Amino acid sequence: MIERPVAGQLPPFDTVFQRYYHRVFAILTRIVGPDEADDLAQETFLRFHDRPPLRRTDDEDAIGAWLYRVATNLGFNAIRTRKRRTAREERVTRAELPLQRPLDPESEAVRREERALVQSVLVEMPDRARAVLTLRQAGCSYAEIAAAVGIAPGSVGTTLVRAEALFRQRYEAVRSQKAGAGT
Amino acid sequence: MMDEQMNERAMQPIDDGMLRAYLDGDPVLSDGARGRIAAALVEQPALAERLTVLRADATAVDAIFAPLTMPEPDAAHRERAYRRIQTRLTTERHASFVTTIKEKFADMTTINRIARVRRFAFAGSLGALAVVLLLAFAPVTDAFTSVLNTFRYQPTQFAVITLNTSQFPQLQGNMAKETPGAKPATGSKPAGSPTAQDQQKLMQELSKYVSFTSSIGQGQLPGRPVKSAAEAKAAVGRDVTAPKYLPPGVANTPQFFVSDHQTADATLHLNEIRPALTQVGMASLIPATGDTATVHVDAPAASIVSYGFNPTAQGGTAKNQQGIAVIAMGSPTIDVNGLDVQGIVNTISALPNMPPEFVAQLKSADLQHTLIIPVTDQQTVKNGTINGARSTTISQKDGSMSVVLWITSDNVLHIAVGTFDGPTMEKVAASA
């Protein structure tokens, strides 16, 4: 039943899904956390199904880049707009599609707090910097990052170093602020 | 091209970007560039120190990101995710089907509402339109199990199904705002209400699948004025149900109307419907064989007595009208032939995106003998008795309008409707 992607003679949907799902999921877990990552990964592939990129078939890197770009945008949009906050909180408690997550509620609460902190810093960073950082954290190669973000592969390292420095600086600032507010 | 770029860069001073690529072991660095960096690290302590700093930074960032790290999805996870996408692609087609049902319902509700607004005194149409609504919410019987059967529906009681307006957006904001008797503003239409063109288009699309012949709603609404209660009685064959109590401010001048016997027939062209349903994975909605199925609606004549409404009033006069009307009609019947009505309800109930509370209400009612009254959560519902007969009162939350429904032992369906709150209209009903 799932067939659709034809534009520009793209590979079959199944092939693309099997090849890229884990990476798309990894990107999204780092942006929105595991609870929402599944939904947004689903959304990413649905977009690929419904509105596939107009690229050539044999350019598989371009397909990956397209998927990563869509996933990144969806992820940051989700955080920024906070549209799904309620649903996400509800989803944490639901049993459907169980993910591999710790059963200890206390440690899970800490993880969620940490995730929220990281997300709050990421969402305020410049688009390119946060995309490079997130994609790298998800295990993308420099070439994949370059294609997804639209920069030269040789610039990825420099952009990444700067992005990490900026992220760390802001993260520490927010963390100190929170620690100060807590005392 | 990447190698060329990096080789070109290899001749340049080693910067943080190159060091970071070296640290990551990324293939963006050519072997030559990697070798050059390795040699430089040995020769230049400052560069090695810079690499150490970058490594520490990277490790620190990795540690921060650790809470967002999840194990790579295994095959089972991927399989579940794939199935969800598959389901969603199917669901969206179903969802559009559900949306069509919802839109159809909303359209019908709007038609009902507009009719009520324009000619409130002709409130006999409420009963007839309630019957029409039943076509959208097909009746069921628990005893009905075979695929092909004949089904007769005759309500002897009421059941209210509450629709959450958030799940039926087209209902939002309309019900509460309108005042009975008010004429819709010229040139405007309530949000979500269909235009004449919409209706025409909908009917054109539907005509491929269903042929309708109906006297319900033809020409003038199913109500004609008569001069007296006696004339109304002669027309409908029973006494007019007139209230003895009138709320304060309602003019004590009755107007009588008669809604003549109405019938409606629908023929479903199963050969046309079958491929469409198969396409959306819902072939089980109709029998696998057979060319047609039929639905026959029989709405007996009704008498209407109204006080305080002037059906020809316009503008502000119409808007400010205060009045009541009491309708009495024989219980309608619906005969369904060639459809698995239970199967239809089961299938519709199982559709994704159907509000679960709606499904629960639909399934819990004894639908063969129950007149289903869809209401929204903008209204309140109260069950009680009117002169010993079980009754249901539906009121706008702001008390601007209420309807009381009850069926007497002679199987006559009564509807008391007015621009007052529930208790007031119950008092009117009890006096009838």
mmCIF file of N, CA, C and O in Angstrom, chain A residues 1-2 13-14 17-18 21-22 25 29-30 34 38-39 42-43 45-46 49 97-100 111 114-115 118 122 133 136-137 141-143 153-154 157-158 160-161 164 167-168 171, chain B residues 2 5-6 9 15-17 20-21 24 26 28 50 54 56-58 60-62 64-74 77-78 80-82 84-86 88-90 92-93:
data_model
loop_
_atom_site.group_PDB
_atom_site.id
_atom_site.type_symbol
_atom_site.label_atom_id
_atom_site.label_comp_id
_atom_site.label_asym_id
_atom_site.label_seq_id
_atom_site.Cartn_x
_atom_site.Cartn_y
_atom_site.Cartn_z
ATOM 1 N N MET A 1 0.832 -1.208 0.000
ATOM 2 C CA MET A 1 0.000 0.000 0.000
ATOM 3 C C MET A 1 0.868 1.261 0.000
ATOM 4 O O MET A 1 0.583 2.210 -0.699
ATOM 5 N N ILE A 2 1.974 1.253 0.795
ATOM 6 C CA ILE A 2 2.849 2.426 0.778
ATOM 7 C C ILE A 2 3.673 2.367 -0.489
ATOM 8 O O ILE A 2 4.509 1.536 -0.612
ATOM 9 N N PHE A 13 9.710 3.600 -1.200
ATOM 10 C CA PHE A 13 9.570 4.135 0.160
ATOM 11 C C PHE A 13 10.204 3.191 1.184
ATOM 12 O O PHE A 13 10.897 3.634 2.104
ATOM 13 N N ASP A 14 9.948 1.894 1.026
ATOM 14 C CA ASP A 14 10.465 0.918 1.997
ATOM 15 C C ASP A 14 11.987 1.016 2.121
ATOM 16 O O ASP A 14 12.540 0.979 3.221
ATOM 17 N N PHE A 17 12.909 4.155 3.928
ATOM 18 C CA PHE A 17 12.573 4.039 5.349
ATOM 19 C C PHE A 17 13.608 3.183 6.067
ATOM 20 O O PHE A 17 14.133 3.569 7.111
ATOM 21 N N GLN A 18 13.893 2.010 5.535
ATOM 22 C CA GLN A 18 14.832 1.105 6.201
ATOM 23 C C GLN A 18 16.221 1.730 6.329
ATOM 24 O O GLN A 18 16.926 1.537 7.294
ATOM 25 N N TYR A 21 15.554 5.537 8.656
ATOM 26 C CA TYR A 21 14.714 5.744 9.838
ATOM 27 C C TYR A 21 15.542 5.950 11.110
ATOM 28 O O TYR A 21 15.282 6.861 11.901
ATOM 29 N N HIS A 22 16.528 5.079 11.295
ATOM 30 C CA HIS A 22 17.281 5.145 12.558
ATOM 31 C C HIS A 22 17.964 6.496 12.725
ATOM 32 O O HIS A 22 18.041 7.046 13.812
ATOM 33 N N PHE A 25 15.319 9.184 13.436
ATOM 34 C CA PHE A 25 14.883 9.019 14.830
ATOM 35 C C PHE A 25 15.947 9.564 15.781
ATOM 36 O O PHE A 25 15.637 10.258 16.763
ATOM 37 N N THR A 29 15.366 12.454 18.479
ATOM 38 C CA THR A 29 15.468 12.232 19.930
ATOM 39 C C THR A 29 16.342 13.308 20.557
ATOM 40 O O THR A 29 16.115 13.723 21.693
ATOM 41 N N ARG A 30 17.325 13.750 19.803
ATOM 42 C CA ARG A 30 18.212 14.774 20.356
ATOM 43 C C ARG A 30 17.579 16.164 20.340
ATOM 44 O O ARG A 30 18.024 17.065 21.035
ATOM 45 N N PRO A 34 12.752 11.322 23.259
ATOM 46 C CA PRO A 34 12.234 10.074 22.684
ATOM 47 C C PRO A 34 10.716 10.020 22.570
ATOM 48 O O PRO A 34 10.188 9.363 21.692
ATOM 49 N N ASP A 38 9.262 9.662 17.868
ATOM 50 C CA ASP A 38 8.553 8.703 17.021
ATOM 51 C C ASP A 38 7.522 9.391 16.146
ATOM 52 O O ASP A 38 7.419 9.122 14.952
ATOM 53 N N ASP A 39 6.760 10.273 16.769
ATOM 54 C CA ASP A 39 5.702 10.960 16.021
ATOM 55 C C ASP A 39 6.288 11.829 14.908
ATOM 56 O O ASP A 39 5.782 11.870 13.796
ATOM 57 N N GLN A 42 7.744 9.827 12.127
ATOM 58 C CA GLN A 42 6.609 9.389 11.304
ATOM 59 C C GLN A 42 6.197 10.514 10.352
ATOM 60 O O GLN A 42 5.999 10.306 9.161
ATOM 61 N N GLU A 43 6.118 11.715 10.917
ATOM 62 C CA GLU A 43 5.731 12.881 10.110
ATOM 63 C C GLU A 43 6.744 13.127 8.990
ATOM 64 O O GLU A 43 6.376 13.462 7.863
ATOM 65 N N PHE A 45 8.648 10.954 7.441
ATOM 66 C CA PHE A 45 8.511 9.990 6.353
ATOM 67 C C PHE A 45 7.176 10.139 5.618
ATOM 68 O O PHE A 45 7.090 9.855 4.424
ATOM 69 N N LEU A 46 6.182 10.594 6.333
ATOM 70 C CA LEU A 46 4.914 10.867 5.640
ATOM 71 C C LEU A 46 5.095 12.002 4.636
ATOM 72 O O LEU A 46 4.535 11.966 3.553
ATOM 73 N N HIS A 49 6.715 10.648 1.744
ATOM 74 C CA HIS A 49 5.746 9.877 0.969
ATOM 75 C C HIS A 49 4.846 10.798 0.145
ATOM 76 O O HIS A 49 4.595 10.550 -1.029
ATOM 77 N N LEU A 97 3.272 1.827 21.906
ATOM 78 C CA LEU A 97 4.584 1.867 21.300
ATOM 79 C C LEU A 97 5.669 2.069 22.359
ATOM 80 O O LEU A 97 6.328 3.104 22.399
ATOM 81 N N PRO A 98 5.843 1.112 23.218
ATOM 82 C CA PRO A 98 6.806 1.312 24.293
ATOM 83 C C PRO A 98 8.218 1.473 23.764
ATOM 84 O O PRO A 98 8.630 0.766 22.871
ATOM 85 N N LEU A 99 8.910 2.424 24.288
ATOM 86 C CA LEU A 99 10.286 2.656 23.897
ATOM 87 C C LEU A 99 11.183 2.130 24.996
ATOM 88 O O LEU A 99 10.742 1.876 26.106
ATOM 89 N N GLN A 100 12.447 1.989 24.645
ATOM 90 C CA GLN A 100 13.368 1.504 25.654
ATOM 91 C C GLN A 100 13.741 2.658 26.560
ATOM 92 O O GLN A 100 14.596 3.460 26.228
ATOM 93 N N ARG A 111 16.177 12.970 33.787
ATOM 94 C CA ARG A 111 16.507 12.982 32.356
ATOM 95 C C ARG A 111 15.612 13.952 31.594
ATOM 96 O O ARG A 111 16.073 14.689 30.712
ATOM 97 N N GLU A 114 16.779 17.419 32.233
ATOM 98 C CA GLU A 114 18.001 17.688 31.471
ATOM 99 C C GLU A 114 17.681 17.906 29.992
ATOM 100 O O GLU A 114 18.222 18.803 29.357
ATOM 101 N N ARG A 115 16.812 17.057 29.495
ATOM 102 C CA ARG A 115 16.420 17.182 28.084
ATOM 103 C C ARG A 115 15.784 18.545 27.843
ATOM 104 O O ARG A 115 16.082 19.218 26.859
ATOM 105 N N VAL A 118 18.480 21.202 27.668
ATOM 106 C CA VAL A 118 19.210 21.162 26.396
ATOM 107 C C VAL A 118 18.341 21.740 25.282
ATOM 108 O O VAL A 118 18.797 22.553 24.466
ATOM 109 N N LEU A 122 19.106 24.830 22.799
ATOM 110 C CA LEU A 122 19.190 24.596 21.349
ATOM 111 C C LEU A 122 18.242 25.491 20.561
ATOM 112 O O LEU A 122 18.607 26.048 19.523
ATOM 113 N N LEU A 133 25.097 21.000 15.062
ATOM 114 C CA LEU A 133 25.352 20.351 16.347
ATOM 115 C C LEU A 133 24.454 19.121 16.534
ATOM 116 O O LEU A 133 24.917 18.040 16.915
ATOM 117 N N ARG A 136 25.334 16.304 14.105
ATOM 118 C CA ARG A 136 26.568 15.628 14.506
ATOM 119 C C ARG A 136 26.304 14.711 15.705
ATOM 120 O O ARG A 136 26.801 13.582 15.756
ATOM 121 N N GLN A 137 25.532 15.214 16.643
ATOM 122 C CA GLN A 137 25.214 14.407 17.819
ATOM 123 C C GLN A 137 24.432 13.155 17.438
ATOM 124 O O GLN A 137 24.503 12.146 18.122
ATOM 125 N N SER A 141 27.612 12.127 9.273
ATOM 126 C CA SER A 141 28.964 12.457 8.820
ATOM 127 C C SER A 141 29.017 13.924 8.401
ATOM 128 O O SER A 141 27.976 14.552 8.207
ATOM 129 N N TYR A 142 30.212 14.411 8.231
ATOM 130 C CA TYR A 142 30.355 15.812 7.798
ATOM 131 C C TYR A 142 29.685 16.034 6.445
ATOM 132 O O TYR A 142 29.088 17.074 6.196
ATOM 133 N N ALA A 143 29.830 15.040 5.595
ATOM 134 C CA ALA A 143 29.222 15.169 4.260
ATOM 135 C C ALA A 143 27.707 15.246 4.373
ATOM 136 O O ALA A 143 27.055 16.045 3.678
ATOM 137 N N PRO A 153 31.374 20.914 2.777
ATOM 138 C CA PRO A 153 31.824 19.896 3.736
ATOM 139 C C PRO A 153 33.034 20.357 4.542
ATOM 140 O O PRO A 153 33.141 20.041 5.736
ATOM 141 N N GLY A 154 33.876 21.130 3.899
ATOM 142 C CA GLY A 154 35.073 21.608 4.585
ATOM 143 C C GLY A 154 34.779 22.621 5.676
ATOM 144 O O GLY A 154 35.634 22.901 6.525
ATOM 145 N N GLY A 157 33.472 21.273 10.140
ATOM 146 C CA GLY A 157 34.277 21.199 11.364
ATOM 147 C C GLY A 157 34.304 22.535 12.091
ATOM 148 O O GLY A 157 34.059 22.608 13.311
ATOM 149 N N THR A 158 34.574 23.586 11.343
ATOM 150 C CA THR A 158 34.653 24.917 11.946
ATOM 151 C C THR A 158 33.302 25.329 12.532
ATOM 152 O O THR A 158 33.224 25.841 13.660
ATOM 153 N N LEU A 160 30.982 23.412 13.475
ATOM 154 C CA LEU A 160 30.692 22.548 14.620
ATOM 155 C C LEU A 160 31.413 23.023 15.879
ATOM 156 O O LEU A 160 30.817 23.095 16.961
ATOM 157 N N VAL A 161 32.672 23.362 15.717
ATOM 158 C CA VAL A 161 33.442 23.836 16.883
ATOM 159 C C VAL A 161 32.789 25.089 17.466
ATOM 160 O O VAL A 161 32.613 25.219 18.684
ATOM 161 N N GLU A 164 29.431 24.226 19.120
ATOM 162 C CA GLU A 164 29.600 23.572 20.420
ATOM 163 C C GLU A 164 30.001 24.581 21.492
ATOM 164 O O GLU A 164 29.515 24.517 22.631
ATOM 165 N N PHE A 167 26.967 26.635 22.278
ATOM 166 C CA PHE A 167 25.997 25.818 23.019
ATOM 167 C C PHE A 167 26.438 25.650 24.474
ATOM 168 O O PHE A 167 25.657 25.832 25.406
ATOM 169 N N ARG A 168 27.702 25.300 24.632
ATOM 170 C CA ARG A 168 28.195 25.033 25.982
ATOM 171 C C ARG A 168 28.119 26.288 26.858
ATOM 172 O O ARG A 168 27.712 26.241 28.016
ATOM 173 N N TYR A 171 24.523 26.908 27.652
ATOM 174 C CA TYR A 171 24.022 25.851 28.529
ATOM 175 C C TYR A 171 24.480 26.100 29.960
ATOM 176 O O TYR A 171 23.687 26.028 30.909
ATOM 177 N N MET B 2 34.975 16.757 -2.144
ATOM 178 C CA MET B 2 35.322 16.990 -0.743
ATOM 179 C C MET B 2 36.827 16.855 -0.542
ATOM 180 O O MET B 2 37.468 17.668 0.103
ATOM 181 N N GLN B 5 38.624 19.750 -1.822
ATOM 182 C CA GLN B 5 38.521 20.885 -0.897
ATOM 183 C C GLN B 5 39.467 20.711 0.287
ATOM 184 O O GLN B 5 40.172 21.637 0.682
ATOM 185 N N MET B 6 39.457 19.513 0.827
ATOM 186 C CA MET B 6 40.290 19.287 2.003
ATOM 187 C C MET B 6 41.767 19.261 1.639
ATOM 188 O O MET B 6 42.609 19.721 2.394
ATOM 189 N N ARG B 9 42.730 22.604 1.393
ATOM 190 C CA ARG B 9 42.873 23.152 2.734
ATOM 191 C C ARG B 9 44.105 22.580 3.430
ATOM 192 O O ARG B 9 44.627 23.176 4.370
ATOM 193 N N ASP B 15 43.393 24.530 11.076
ATOM 194 C CA ASP B 15 42.496 25.295 11.951
ATOM 195 C C ASP B 15 41.654 24.355 12.817
ATOM 196 O O ASP B 15 41.771 23.116 12.731
ATOM 197 N N ASP B 16 40.803 24.940 13.632
ATOM 198 C CA ASP B 16 39.966 24.154 14.543
ATOM 199 C C ASP B 16 39.054 23.187 13.785
ATOM 200 O O ASP B 16 38.805 22.067 14.239
ATOM 201 N N GLY B 17 38.582 23.664 12.638
ATOM 202 C CA GLY B 17 37.682 22.819 11.864
ATOM 203 C C GLY B 17 38.365 21.540 11.410
ATOM 204 O O GLY B 17 37.785 20.450 11.478
ATOM 205 N N ARG B 20 38.971 19.332 14.354
ATOM 206 C CA ARG B 20 37.747 18.665 14.793
ATOM 207 C C ARG B 20 37.418 17.481 13.880
ATOM 208 O O ARG B 20 37.005 16.406 14.339
ATOM 209 N N ALA B 21 37.620 17.679 12.573
ATOM 210 C CA ALA B 21 37.391 16.575 11.631
ATOM 211 C C ALA B 21 38.376 15.442 11.902
ATOM 212 O O ALA B 21 38.014 14.255 11.839
ATOM 213 N N ASP B 24 37.185 13.642 14.963
ATOM 214 C CA ASP B 24 36.013 12.804 14.678
ATOM 215 C C ASP B 24 36.343 11.640 13.752
ATOM 216 O O ASP B 24 35.507 10.754 13.552
ATOM 217 N N ASP B 26 36.498 11.836 10.647
ATOM 218 C CA ASP B 26 35.540 11.908 9.541
ATOM 219 C C ASP B 26 36.255 11.799 8.199
ATOM 220 O O ASP B 26 37.320 12.410 7.998
ATOM 221 N N VAL B 28 35.836 13.225 5.655
ATOM 222 C CA VAL B 28 35.961 14.483 4.905
ATOM 223 C C VAL B 28 37.432 14.870 4.763
ATOM 224 O O VAL B 28 37.825 15.574 3.832
ATOM 225 N N ARG B 50 45.702 22.351 21.632
ATOM 226 C CA ARG B 50 44.419 22.804 21.083
ATOM 227 C C ARG B 50 43.492 21.598 20.811
ATOM 228 O O ARG B 50 42.288 21.651 21.070
ATOM 229 N N LEU B 54 39.810 20.869 22.310
ATOM 230 C CA LEU B 54 38.653 20.546 21.462
ATOM 231 C C LEU B 54 38.036 19.209 21.863
ATOM 232 O O LEU B 54 36.813 19.044 21.873
ATOM 233 N N ALA B 56 38.133 17.879 24.837
ATOM 234 C CA ALA B 56 37.415 18.077 26.111
ATOM 235 C C ALA B 56 36.074 18.763 25.874
ATOM 236 O O ALA B 56 35.059 18.387 26.479
ATOM 237 N N ASP B 57 36.098 19.759 24.986
ATOM 238 C CA ASP B 57 34.836 20.450 24.665
ATOM 239 C C ASP B 57 33.822 19.475 24.086
ATOM 240 O O ASP B 57 32.648 19.467 24.465
ATOM 241 N N ALA B 58 34.303 18.675 23.140
ATOM 242 C CA ALA B 58 33.406 17.720 22.469
ATOM 243 C C ALA B 58 32.858 16.715 23.484
ATOM 244 O O ALA B 58 31.664 16.385 23.468
ATOM 245 N N ALA B 60 32.500 17.177 26.667
ATOM 246 C CA ALA B 60 31.556 17.867 27.559
ATOM 247 C C ALA B 60 30.199 18.015 26.884
ATOM 248 O O ALA B 60 29.151 17.792 27.513
ATOM 249 N N VAL B 61 30.215 18.377 25.615
ATOM 250 C CA VAL B 61 28.944 18.536 24.893
ATOM 251 C C VAL B 61 28.246 17.180 24.754
ATOM 252 O O VAL B 61 27.036 17.077 24.933
ATOM 253 N N ASP B 62 29.052 16.150 24.464
ATOM 254 C CA ASP B 62 28.458 14.804 24.377
ATOM 255 C C ASP B 62 27.769 14.440 25.691
ATOM 256 O O ASP B 62 26.695 13.835 25.697
ATOM 257 N N ILE B 64 26.511 16.459 27.871
ATOM 258 C CA ILE B 64 25.271 17.236 28.025
ATOM 259 C C ILE B 64 24.150 16.603 27.212
ATOM 260 O O ILE B 64 22.992 16.561 27.634
ATOM 261 N N PHE B 65 24.513 16.115 26.040
ATOM 262 C CA PHE B 65 23.505 15.524 25.167
ATOM 263 C C PHE B 65 23.108 14.111 25.584
ATOM 264 O O PHE B 65 22.157 13.554 25.039
ATOM 265 N N ALA B 66 23.841 13.551 26.525
ATOM 266 C CA ALA B 66 23.585 12.151 26.910
ATOM 267 C C ALA B 66 22.124 11.864 27.251
ATOM 268 O O ALA B 66 21.586 10.832 26.845
ATOM 269 N N PRO B 67 21.446 12.776 27.997
ATOM 270 C CA PRO B 67 20.040 12.475 28.314
ATOM 271 C C PRO B 67 19.143 12.388 27.084
ATOM 272 O O PRO B 67 18.040 11.872 27.157
ATOM 273 N N LEU B 68 19.630 12.941 25.980
ATOM 274 C CA LEU B 68 18.809 12.882 24.771
ATOM 275 C C LEU B 68 19.197 11.707 23.882
ATOM 276 O O LEU B 68 18.671 11.547 22.783
ATOM 277 N N THR B 69 20.132 10.927 24.358
ATOM 278 C CA THR B 69 20.596 9.808 23.558
ATOM 279 C C THR B 69 19.723 8.593 23.819
ATOM 280 O O THR B 69 19.413 8.270 24.958
ATOM 281 N N MET B 70 19.339 7.963 22.780
ATOM 282 C CA MET B 70 18.534 6.745 22.900
ATOM 283 C C MET B 70 19.244 5.636 22.141
ATOM 284 O O MET B 70 19.970 5.902 21.182
ATOM 285 N N PRO B 71 19.021 4.404 22.575
ATOM 286 C CA PRO B 71 19.589 3.302 21.799
ATOM 287 C C PRO B 71 19.044 3.352 20.378
ATOM 288 O O PRO B 71 17.903 3.789 20.167
ATOM 289 N N GLU B 72 19.848 2.944 19.437
ATOM 290 C CA GLU B 72 19.392 2.942 18.048
ATOM 291 C C GLU B 72 18.155 2.042 17.945
ATOM 292 O O GLU B 72 18.121 0.967 18.529
ATOM 293 N N PRO B 73 17.145 2.496 17.248
ATOM 294 C CA PRO B 73 15.920 1.691 17.164
ATOM 295 C C PRO B 73 16.202 0.309 16.577
ATOM 296 O O PRO B 73 16.843 0.207 15.532
ATOM 297 N N ASP B 74 15.747 -0.718 17.271
ATOM 298 C CA ASP B 74 15.990 -2.075 16.775
ATOM 299 C C ASP B 74 14.956 -2.423 15.689
ATOM 300 O O ASP B 74 14.098 -1.608 15.341
ATOM 301 N N HIS B 77 11.348 -2.051 16.723
ATOM 302 C CA HIS B 77 10.942 -0.640 16.793
ATOM 303 C C HIS B 77 10.677 -0.096 15.383
ATOM 304 O O HIS B 77 9.661 0.549 15.131
ATOM 305 N N ARG B 78 11.588 -0.404 14.492
ATOM 306 C CA ARG B 78 11.417 0.082 13.113
ATOM 307 C C ARG B 78 10.145 -0.497 12.498
ATOM 308 O O ARG B 78 9.414 0.190 11.789
ATOM 309 N N ARG B 80 7.462 -1.442 14.070
ATOM 310 C CA ARG B 80 6.296 -0.766 14.648
ATOM 311 C C ARG B 80 6.102 0.604 14.013
ATOM 312 O O ARG B 80 4.992 1.001 13.676
ATOM 313 N N ALA B 81 7.232 1.284 13.864
ATOM 314 C CA ALA B 81 7.150 2.627 13.277
ATOM 315 C C ALA B 81 6.637 2.554 11.844
ATOM 316 O O ALA B 81 5.806 3.379 11.429
ATOM 317 N N TYR B 82 7.105 1.563 11.120
ATOM 318 C CA TYR B 82 6.666 1.410 9.732
ATOM 319 C C TYR B 82 5.164 1.120 9.678
ATOM 320 O O TYR B 82 4.439 1.680 8.860
ATOM 321 N N ARG B 84 3.012 1.975 11.847
ATOM 322 C CA ARG B 84 2.270 3.191 12.217
ATOM 323 C C ARG B 84 2.124 4.113 11.011
ATOM 324 O O ARG B 84 1.081 4.726 10.810
ATOM 325 N N ILE B 85 3.188 4.211 10.235
ATOM 326 C CA ILE B 85 3.104 5.054 9.036
ATOM 327 C C ILE B 85 2.083 4.457 8.063
ATOM 328 O O ILE B 85 1.250 5.172 7.502
ATOM 329 N N GLN B 86 2.171 3.148 7.929
ATOM 330 C CA GLN B 86 1.239 2.458 7.041
ATOM 331 C C GLN B 86 -0.206 2.713 7.502
ATOM 332 O O GLN B 86 -1.075 3.045 6.699
ATOM 333 N N ARG B 88 -1.239 5.123 9.350
ATOM 334 C CA ARG B 88 -1.612 6.533 9.220
ATOM 335 C C ARG B 88 -1.991 6.861 7.777
ATOM 336 O O ARG B 88 -2.936 7.606 7.543
ATOM 337 N N LEU B 89 -1.258 6.276 6.831
ATOM 338 C CA LEU B 89 -1.601 6.542 5.437
ATOM 339 C C LEU B 89 -2.993 6.001 5.128
ATOM 340 O O LEU B 89 -3.760 6.624 4.401
ATOM 341 N N THR B 90 -3.301 4.860 5.708
ATOM 342 C CA THR B 90 -4.637 4.298 5.532
ATOM 343 C C THR B 90 -5.657 5.133 6.286
ATOM 344 O O THR B 90 -6.726 5.448 5.780
ATOM 345 N N GLU B 92 -5.595 8.204 7.099
ATOM 346 C CA GLU B 92 -5.911 9.514 6.547
ATOM 347 C C GLU B 92 -7.013 9.409 5.504
ATOM 348 O O GLU B 92 -7.850 10.270 5.377
ATOM 349 N N ARG B 93 -6.984 8.274 4.780
ATOM 350 C CA ARG B 93 -8.085 8.095 3.826
ATOM 351 C C ARG B 93 -9.370 7.870 4.601
ATOM 352 O O ARG B 93 -10.416 8.390 4.249
#
